[in-house]
């Protein structure tokens, strides 16, 4: 793990190194990545979430610090404020998407964070929390925004 030294002008952040275990897709800077879990892994392999958002939300590693090609190692932010996280804009207030303090989970359709449905937030540990208001949209769209991460 890489711990940023304490200073007065920047928020504390923690990173780890993970391997992009996707067959042919690069990680997107600011997008969530989840542990690759199939019973044969060594705790280094991570992927974008492609299926079962609710089932794998608990496997959230953090946010890719940079675009990382398939098979390469890259930094993943696991703790602290992230101001360029990819956030899903589709939906309404009823799915918990867009208000400061909303719990976020990785969402498959846009390789981004999305709000948890109202009433279901207690089922998820708050590993990613929205730190700004995000306007909803009637179509699937993403926006860069501020998220506080607690994935360690």
PDB file of C-alpha atoms in Angstrom:
ATOM      1  CA  UNK A   1       0.000   0.000   0.000  1.00  0.00           C
ATOM      2  CA  UNK A   2       1.056   3.540  -0.683  1.00  0.00           C
ATOM      3  CA  UNK A   3       0.210   6.009   2.084  1.00  0.00           C
ATOM      4  CA  UNK A   4       0.486   9.715   1.344  1.00  0.00           C
ATOM      5  CA  UNK A   5       2.534  11.580   3.906  1.00  0.00           C
ATOM      6  CA  UNK A   6       0.551  13.829   6.167  1.00  0.00           C
ATOM      7  CA  UNK A   7       0.520  17.488   5.155  1.00  0.00           C
ATOM      8  CA  UNK A   8      -1.743  20.491   5.617  1.00  0.00           C
ATOM      9  CA  UNK A   9      -2.736  21.219   2.034  1.00  0.00           C
ATOM     10  CA  UNK A  10      -3.917  17.881   0.602  1.00  0.00           C
ATOM     11  CA  UNK A  11      -6.321  15.240   1.861  1.00  0.00           C
ATOM     12  CA  UNK A  12      -4.920  11.904   3.015  1.00  0.00           C
ATOM     13  CA  UNK A  13      -5.119   9.124   0.448  1.00  0.00           C
ATOM     14  CA  UNK A  14      -4.148   5.454   0.348  1.00  0.00           C
ATOM     15  CA  UNK A  15      -3.428   3.417  -2.790  1.00  0.00           C
ATOM     16  CA  UNK A  16      -2.703  -0.215  -3.516  1.00  0.00           C
ATOM     17  CA  UNK A  17      -1.332  -1.932  -6.591  1.00  0.00           C
ATOM     18  CA  UNK A  18      -3.599  -4.365  -8.439  1.00  0.00           C
ATOM     19  CA  UNK A  19      -3.434  -6.214 -11.756  1.00  0.00           C
ATOM     20  CA  UNK A  20      -6.037  -5.613 -14.452  1.00  0.00           C
ATOM     21  CA  UNK A  21      -7.266  -9.175 -15.039  1.00  0.00           C
ATOM     22  CA  UNK A  22      -9.646  -8.305 -17.873  1.00  0.00           C
ATOM     23  CA  UNK A  23      -9.140 -10.179 -21.114  1.00  0.00           C
ATOM     24  CA  UNK A  24      -9.156  -7.145 -23.382  1.00  0.00           C
ATOM     25  CA  UNK A  25     -10.430  -4.029 -21.601  1.00  0.00           C
ATOM     26  CA  UNK A  26      -8.511  -1.227 -19.962  1.00  0.00           C
ATOM     27  CA  UNK A  27      -9.522   0.275 -16.643  1.00  0.00           C
ATOM     28  CA  UNK A  28     -10.896   3.780 -16.985  1.00  0.00           C
ATOM     29  CA  UNK A  29      -9.336   6.521 -14.859  1.00  0.00           C
ATOM     30  CA  UNK A  30     -11.727   7.319 -12.008  1.00  0.00           C
ATOM     31  CA  UNK A  31     -13.908   4.235 -12.522  1.00  0.00           C
ATOM     32  CA  UNK A  32     -14.547   1.644  -9.795  1.00  0.00           C
ATOM     33  CA  UNK A  33     -12.785  -1.717  -9.898  1.00  0.00           C
ATOM     34  CA  UNK A  34     -13.700  -4.883  -7.974  1.00  0.00           C
ATOM     35  CA  UNK A  35     -11.715  -7.910  -6.865  1.00  0.00           C
ATOM     36  CA  UNK A  36     -11.665 -10.847  -9.262  1.00  0.00           C
ATOM     37  CA  UNK A  37     -13.177 -13.566  -7.093  1.00  0.00           C
ATOM     38  CA  UNK A  38     -13.505 -17.118  -8.389  1.00  0.00           C
ATOM     39  CA  UNK A  39     -11.772 -19.101  -5.649  1.00  0.00           C
ATOM     40  CA  UNK A  40      -8.401 -19.292  -7.415  1.00  0.00           C
ATOM     41  CA  UNK A  41      -7.094 -15.720  -7.030  1.00  0.00           C
ATOM     42  CA  UNK A  42      -4.187 -14.385  -5.004  1.00  0.00           C
ATOM     43  CA  UNK A  43      -5.655 -11.032  -3.945  1.00  0.00           C
ATOM     44  CA  UNK A  44      -3.943  -9.052  -6.712  1.00  0.00           C
ATOM     45  CA  UNK A  45      -6.356  -9.419  -9.649  1.00  0.00           C
ATOM     46  CA  UNK A  46      -9.130  -6.865 -10.153  1.00  0.00           C
ATOM     47  CA  UNK A  47     -11.605  -6.079 -12.943  1.00  0.00           C
ATOM     48  CA  UNK A  48     -14.303  -3.611 -13.931  1.00  0.00           C
ATOM     49  CA  UNK A  49     -17.713  -4.709 -12.749  1.00  0.00           C
ATOM     50  CA  UNK A  50     -19.457  -6.388 -15.671  1.00  0.00           C
ATOM     51  CA  UNK A  51     -22.172  -8.509 -14.053  1.00  0.00           C
ATOM     52  CA  UNK A  52     -24.195  -8.567 -10.857  1.00  0.00           C
ATOM     53  CA  UNK A  53     -23.737  -5.095  -9.397  1.00  0.00           C
ATOM     54  CA  UNK A  54     -25.583  -5.900  -6.186  1.00  0.00           C
ATOM     55  CA  UNK A  55     -23.796  -9.228  -5.721  1.00  0.00           C
ATOM     56  CA  UNK A  56     -20.312  -7.831  -6.202  1.00  0.00           C
ATOM     57  CA  UNK A  57     -20.635  -4.372  -4.645  1.00  0.00           C
ATOM     58  CA  UNK A  58     -18.918  -5.741  -1.525  1.00  0.00           C
ATOM     59  CA  UNK A  59     -15.873  -6.654  -3.632  1.00  0.00           C
ATOM     60  CA  UNK A  60     -15.118  -2.992  -4.390  1.00  0.00           C
ATOM     61  CA  UNK A  61     -11.353  -2.397  -4.379  1.00  0.00           C
ATOM     62  CA  UNK A  62     -11.497   1.329  -5.062  1.00  0.00           C
ATOM     63  CA  UNK A  63     -11.012   3.681  -7.998  1.00  0.00           C
ATOM     64  CA  UNK A  64      -8.511   3.250 -10.825  1.00  0.00           C
ATOM     65  CA  UNK A  65      -5.939   6.048 -10.544  1.00  0.00           C
ATOM     66  CA  UNK A  66      -5.157   5.906 -14.274  1.00  0.00           C
ATOM     67  CA  UNK A  67      -6.161   4.018 -17.399  1.00  0.00           C
ATOM     68  CA  UNK A  68      -4.554   0.583 -17.039  1.00  0.00           C
ATOM     69  CA  UNK A  69      -4.257  -1.863 -19.920  1.00  0.00           C
ATOM     70  CA  UNK A  70      -5.305  -5.504 -19.674  1.00  0.00           C
ATOM     71  CA  UNK A  71      -2.688  -7.578 -17.841  1.00  0.00           C
ATOM     72  CA  UNK A  72      -0.873  -4.506 -16.473  1.00  0.00           C
ATOM     73  CA  UNK A  73      -0.481  -3.395 -12.862  1.00  0.00           C
ATOM     74  CA  UNK A  74      -1.928  -0.075 -11.762  1.00  0.00           C
ATOM     75  CA  UNK A  75      -2.643   2.064  -8.727  1.00  0.00           C
ATOM     76  CA  UNK A  76      -6.097   1.873  -7.186  1.00  0.00           C
ATOM     77  CA  UNK A  77      -7.184   4.469  -4.634  1.00  0.00           C
ATOM     78  CA  UNK A  78      -8.728   2.734  -1.616  1.00  0.00           C
ATOM     79  CA  UNK A  79      -9.111   5.590   0.865  1.00  0.00           C
ATOM     80  CA  UNK A  80      -9.663   9.327   0.791  1.00  0.00           C
ATOM     81  CA  UNK A  81     -11.300  11.969  -1.359  1.00  0.00           C
ATOM     82  CA  UNK A  82     -11.387  11.308  -5.103  1.00  0.00           C
ATOM     83  CA  UNK A  83     -12.525  14.298  -7.183  1.00  0.00           C
ATOM     84  CA  UNK A  84     -12.636  12.626 -10.609  1.00  0.00           C
ATOM     85  CA  UNK A  85     -14.635   9.475  -9.860  1.00  0.00           C
ATOM     86  CA  UNK A  86     -16.979   8.336 -12.632  1.00  0.00           C
ATOM     87  CA  UNK A  87     -20.574   8.666 -11.375  1.00  0.00           C
ATOM     88  CA  UNK A  88     -23.744   7.476 -13.090  1.00  0.00           C
ATOM     89  CA  UNK A  89     -26.175  10.304 -13.752  1.00  0.00           C
ATOM     90  CA  UNK A  90     -29.199   8.276 -14.876  1.00  0.00           C
ATOM     91  CA  UNK A  91     -32.109   7.863 -12.527  1.00  0.00           C
ATOM     92  CA  UNK A  92     -34.114   9.839 -10.030  1.00  0.00           C
ATOM     93  CA  UNK A  93     -33.896  10.699  -6.382  1.00  0.00           C
ATOM     94  CA  UNK A  94     -35.749   7.459  -5.581  1.00  0.00           C
ATOM     95  CA  UNK A  95     -32.677   5.358  -6.332  1.00  0.00           C
ATOM     96  CA  UNK A  96     -30.469   7.386  -4.028  1.00  0.00           C
ATOM     97  CA  UNK A  97     -28.489   8.846  -6.911  1.00  0.00           C
ATOM     98  CA  UNK A  98     -27.299  12.401  -6.591  1.00  0.00           C
ATOM     99  CA  UNK A  99     -27.490  13.688  -3.019  1.00  0.00           C
ATOM    100  CA  UNK A 100     -24.506  14.471  -0.815  1.00  0.00           C
ATOM    101  CA  UNK A 101     -23.899  11.544   1.529  1.00  0.00           C
ATOM    102  CA  UNK A 102     -25.491   8.891  -0.693  1.00  0.00           C
ATOM    103  CA  UNK A 103     -23.875   5.460  -0.533  1.00  0.00           C
ATOM    104  CA  UNK A 104     -22.518   4.472  -3.944  1.00  0.00           C
ATOM    105  CA  UNK A 105     -21.905   1.038  -5.444  1.00  0.00           C
ATOM    106  CA  UNK A 106     -20.239   0.015  -8.707  1.00  0.00           C
ATOM    107  CA  UNK A 107     -22.778  -0.176 -11.522  1.00  0.00           C
ATOM    108  CA  UNK A 108     -22.376  -2.448 -14.524  1.00  0.00           C
ATOM    109  CA  UNK A 109     -24.121  -0.531 -17.285  1.00  0.00           C
ATOM    110  CA  UNK A 110     -21.779   2.460 -17.368  1.00  0.00           C
ATOM    111  CA  UNK A 111     -18.641   1.301 -15.514  1.00  0.00           C
ATOM    112  CA  UNK A 112     -19.359   3.941 -12.897  1.00  0.00           C
ATOM    113  CA  UNK A 113     -20.660   4.448  -9.380  1.00  0.00           C
ATOM    114  CA  UNK A 114     -24.410   4.597  -8.871  1.00  0.00           C
ATOM    115  CA  UNK A 115     -26.644   5.336  -5.926  1.00  0.00           C
ATOM    116  CA  UNK A 116     -28.233   2.578  -3.885  1.00  0.00           C
ATOM    117  CA  UNK A 117     -32.032   2.286  -4.054  1.00  0.00           C
ATOM    118  CA  UNK A 118     -33.828   4.102  -1.266  1.00  0.00           C
ATOM    119  CA  UNK A 119     -34.330   1.800   1.698  1.00  0.00           C
ATOM    120  CA  UNK A 120     -31.603  -0.608   0.575  1.00  0.00           C
ATOM    121  CA  UNK A 121     -28.655   1.500   1.715  1.00  0.00           C
ATOM    122  CA  UNK A 122     -28.390  -0.417   4.983  1.00  0.00           C
ATOM    123  CA  UNK A 123     -27.514  -3.560   2.994  1.00  0.00           C
ATOM    124  CA  UNK A 124     -24.252  -1.977   1.803  1.00  0.00           C
ATOM    125  CA  UNK A 125     -21.242  -0.899   3.787  1.00  0.00           C
ATOM    126  CA  UNK A 126     -20.547   2.740   2.931  1.00  0.00           C
ATOM    127  CA  UNK A 127     -17.276   2.131   1.066  1.00  0.00           C
ATOM    128  CA  UNK A 128     -17.959   4.987  -1.369  1.00  0.00           C
ATOM    129  CA  UNK A 129     -19.966   8.053  -0.408  1.00  0.00           C
ATOM    130  CA  UNK A 130     -21.008  10.897  -2.716  1.00  0.00           C
ATOM    131  CA  UNK A 131     -19.471  14.226  -1.677  1.00  0.00           C
ATOM    132  CA  UNK A 132     -21.379  16.512  -4.050  1.00  0.00           C
ATOM    133  CA  UNK A 133     -24.807  16.834  -5.638  1.00  0.00           C
ATOM    134  CA  UNK A 134     -25.154  15.101  -9.013  1.00  0.00           C
ATOM    135  CA  UNK A 135     -28.108  16.040 -11.214  1.00  0.00           C
ATOM    136  CA  UNK A 136     -30.155  13.121 -12.504  1.00  0.00           C
ATOM    137  CA  UNK A 137     -30.638  12.470 -16.210  1.00  0.00           C
ATOM    138  CA  UNK A 138     -33.308  10.591 -18.161  1.00  0.00           C
ATOM    139  CA  UNK A 139     -30.608   8.810 -20.181  1.00  0.00           C
ATOM    140  CA  UNK A 140     -27.544   6.875 -19.095  1.00  0.00           C
ATOM    141  CA  UNK A 141     -24.756   9.401 -18.763  1.00  0.00           C
ATOM    142  CA  UNK A 142     -21.735   9.756 -16.495  1.00  0.00           C
ATOM    143  CA  UNK A 143     -20.095  12.713 -14.855  1.00  0.00           C
ATOM    144  CA  UNK A 144     -16.820  13.156 -12.949  1.00  0.00           C
ATOM    145  CA  UNK A 145     -17.481  13.948  -9.319  1.00  0.00           C
ATOM    146  CA  UNK A 146     -16.241  13.808  -5.747  1.00  0.00           C
ATOM    147  CA  UNK A 147     -16.442  10.571  -3.780  1.00  0.00           C
ATOM    148  CA  UNK A 148     -15.001   9.685  -0.387  1.00  0.00           C
ATOM    149  CA  UNK A 149     -13.583   6.146  -0.374  1.00  0.00           C
ATOM    150  CA  UNK A 150     -13.262   3.791   2.618  1.00  0.00           C
ATOM    151  CA  UNK A 151     -12.353   0.495   0.988  1.00  0.00           C
ATOM    152  CA  UNK A 152      -9.677  -0.741   3.360  1.00  0.00           C
TER     153      UNK A 152
END
